[in-house]
Amino acid sequence: LMPINISLGLIFGGLLTACVKDREEWEPFWSGVFASNSIWMLVRAMIG
């Protein structure tokens, strides 16, 4: 199972796609957000 914070983020992101006309315009931004979150999870795993 996924942690609740990741689940809520995915649900919230899915709901936001209904409010945006052109999703492709926002893809680079959200790719950066996802990448930074992945890096942060790796750092937390290394720290302990």
mmCIF file of C-alpha atoms in Angstrom:
data_model
loop_
_atom_site.group_PDB
_atom_site.id
_atom_site.type_symbol
_atom_site.label_atom_id
_atom_site.label_comp_id
_atom_site.label_asym_id
_atom_site.label_seq_id
_atom_site.Cartn_x
_atom_site.Cartn_y
_atom_site.Cartn_z
ATOM 1 C CA LEU A 1 0.000 0.000 0.000
ATOM 2 C CA MET A 2 1.065 3.557 -0.645
ATOM 3 C CA PRO A 3 1.508 6.061 2.161
ATOM 4 C CA ILE A 4 -1.475 8.358 2.660
ATOM 5 C CA ASN A 5 0.422 11.506 1.603
ATOM 6 C CA ILE A 6 1.297 10.002 -1.792
ATOM 7 C CA SER A 7 -2.246 8.692 -2.279
ATOM 8 C CA LEU A 8 -3.764 12.083 -1.479
ATOM 9 C CA GLY A 9 -1.318 13.797 -3.825
ATOM 10 C CA LEU A 10 -2.280 11.500 -6.692
ATOM 11 C CA ILE A 11 -6.002 11.964 -6.034
ATOM 12 C CA PHE A 12 -5.634 15.747 -5.794
ATOM 13 C CA GLY A 13 -3.569 15.824 -8.999
ATOM 14 C CA GLY A 14 -6.190 13.770 -10.809
ATOM 15 C CA LEU A 15 -8.911 16.166 -9.717
ATOM 16 C CA LEU A 16 -6.881 19.169 -10.852
ATOM 17 C CA THR A 17 -6.638 17.804 -14.395
ATOM 18 C CA ALA A 18 -10.369 18.432 -14.747
ATOM 19 C CA CYS A 19 -9.760 22.154 -14.092
ATOM 20 C CA VAL A 20 -6.979 22.640 -16.669
ATOM 21 C CA LYS A 21 -7.626 23.174 -20.365
ATOM 22 C CA ASP A 22 -4.206 22.201 -21.731
ATOM 23 C CA ARG A 23 -2.545 19.499 -19.626
ATOM 24 C CA GLU A 24 0.520 19.348 -21.888
ATOM 25 C CA GLU A 25 1.416 22.909 -20.889
ATOM 26 C CA TRP A 26 1.893 21.794 -17.276
ATOM 27 C CA GLU A 27 3.751 18.497 -17.900
ATOM 28 C CA PRO A 28 7.301 19.926 -17.532
ATOM 29 C CA PHE A 29 6.403 21.539 -14.214
ATOM 30 C CA TRP A 30 4.864 18.405 -12.738
ATOM 31 C CA SER A 31 7.728 16.267 -14.030
ATOM 32 C CA GLY A 32 10.064 18.476 -12.005
ATOM 33 C CA VAL A 33 7.858 18.179 -8.941
ATOM 34 C CA PHE A 34 7.816 14.395 -9.266
ATOM 35 C CA ALA A 35 11.587 14.241 -9.754
ATOM 36 C CA SER A 36 12.265 16.403 -6.705
ATOM 37 C CA ASN A 37 9.941 14.244 -4.612
ATOM 38 C CA SER A 38 11.777 11.109 -5.775
ATOM 39 C CA ILE A 39 15.150 12.636 -4.901
ATOM 40 C CA TRP A 40 13.830 13.658 -1.486
ATOM 41 C CA MET A 41 12.630 10.099 -0.800
ATOM 42 C CA LEU A 42 16.086 8.736 -1.738
ATOM 43 C CA VAL A 43 17.806 11.229 0.568
ATOM 44 C CA ARG A 44 15.491 10.292 3.437
ATOM 45 C CA ALA A 45 16.185 6.597 2.832
ATOM 46 C CA MET A 46 19.952 7.188 2.934
ATOM 47 C CA ILE A 47 19.794 9.307 6.082
ATOM 48 C CA GLY A 48 17.843 6.724 7.929
#
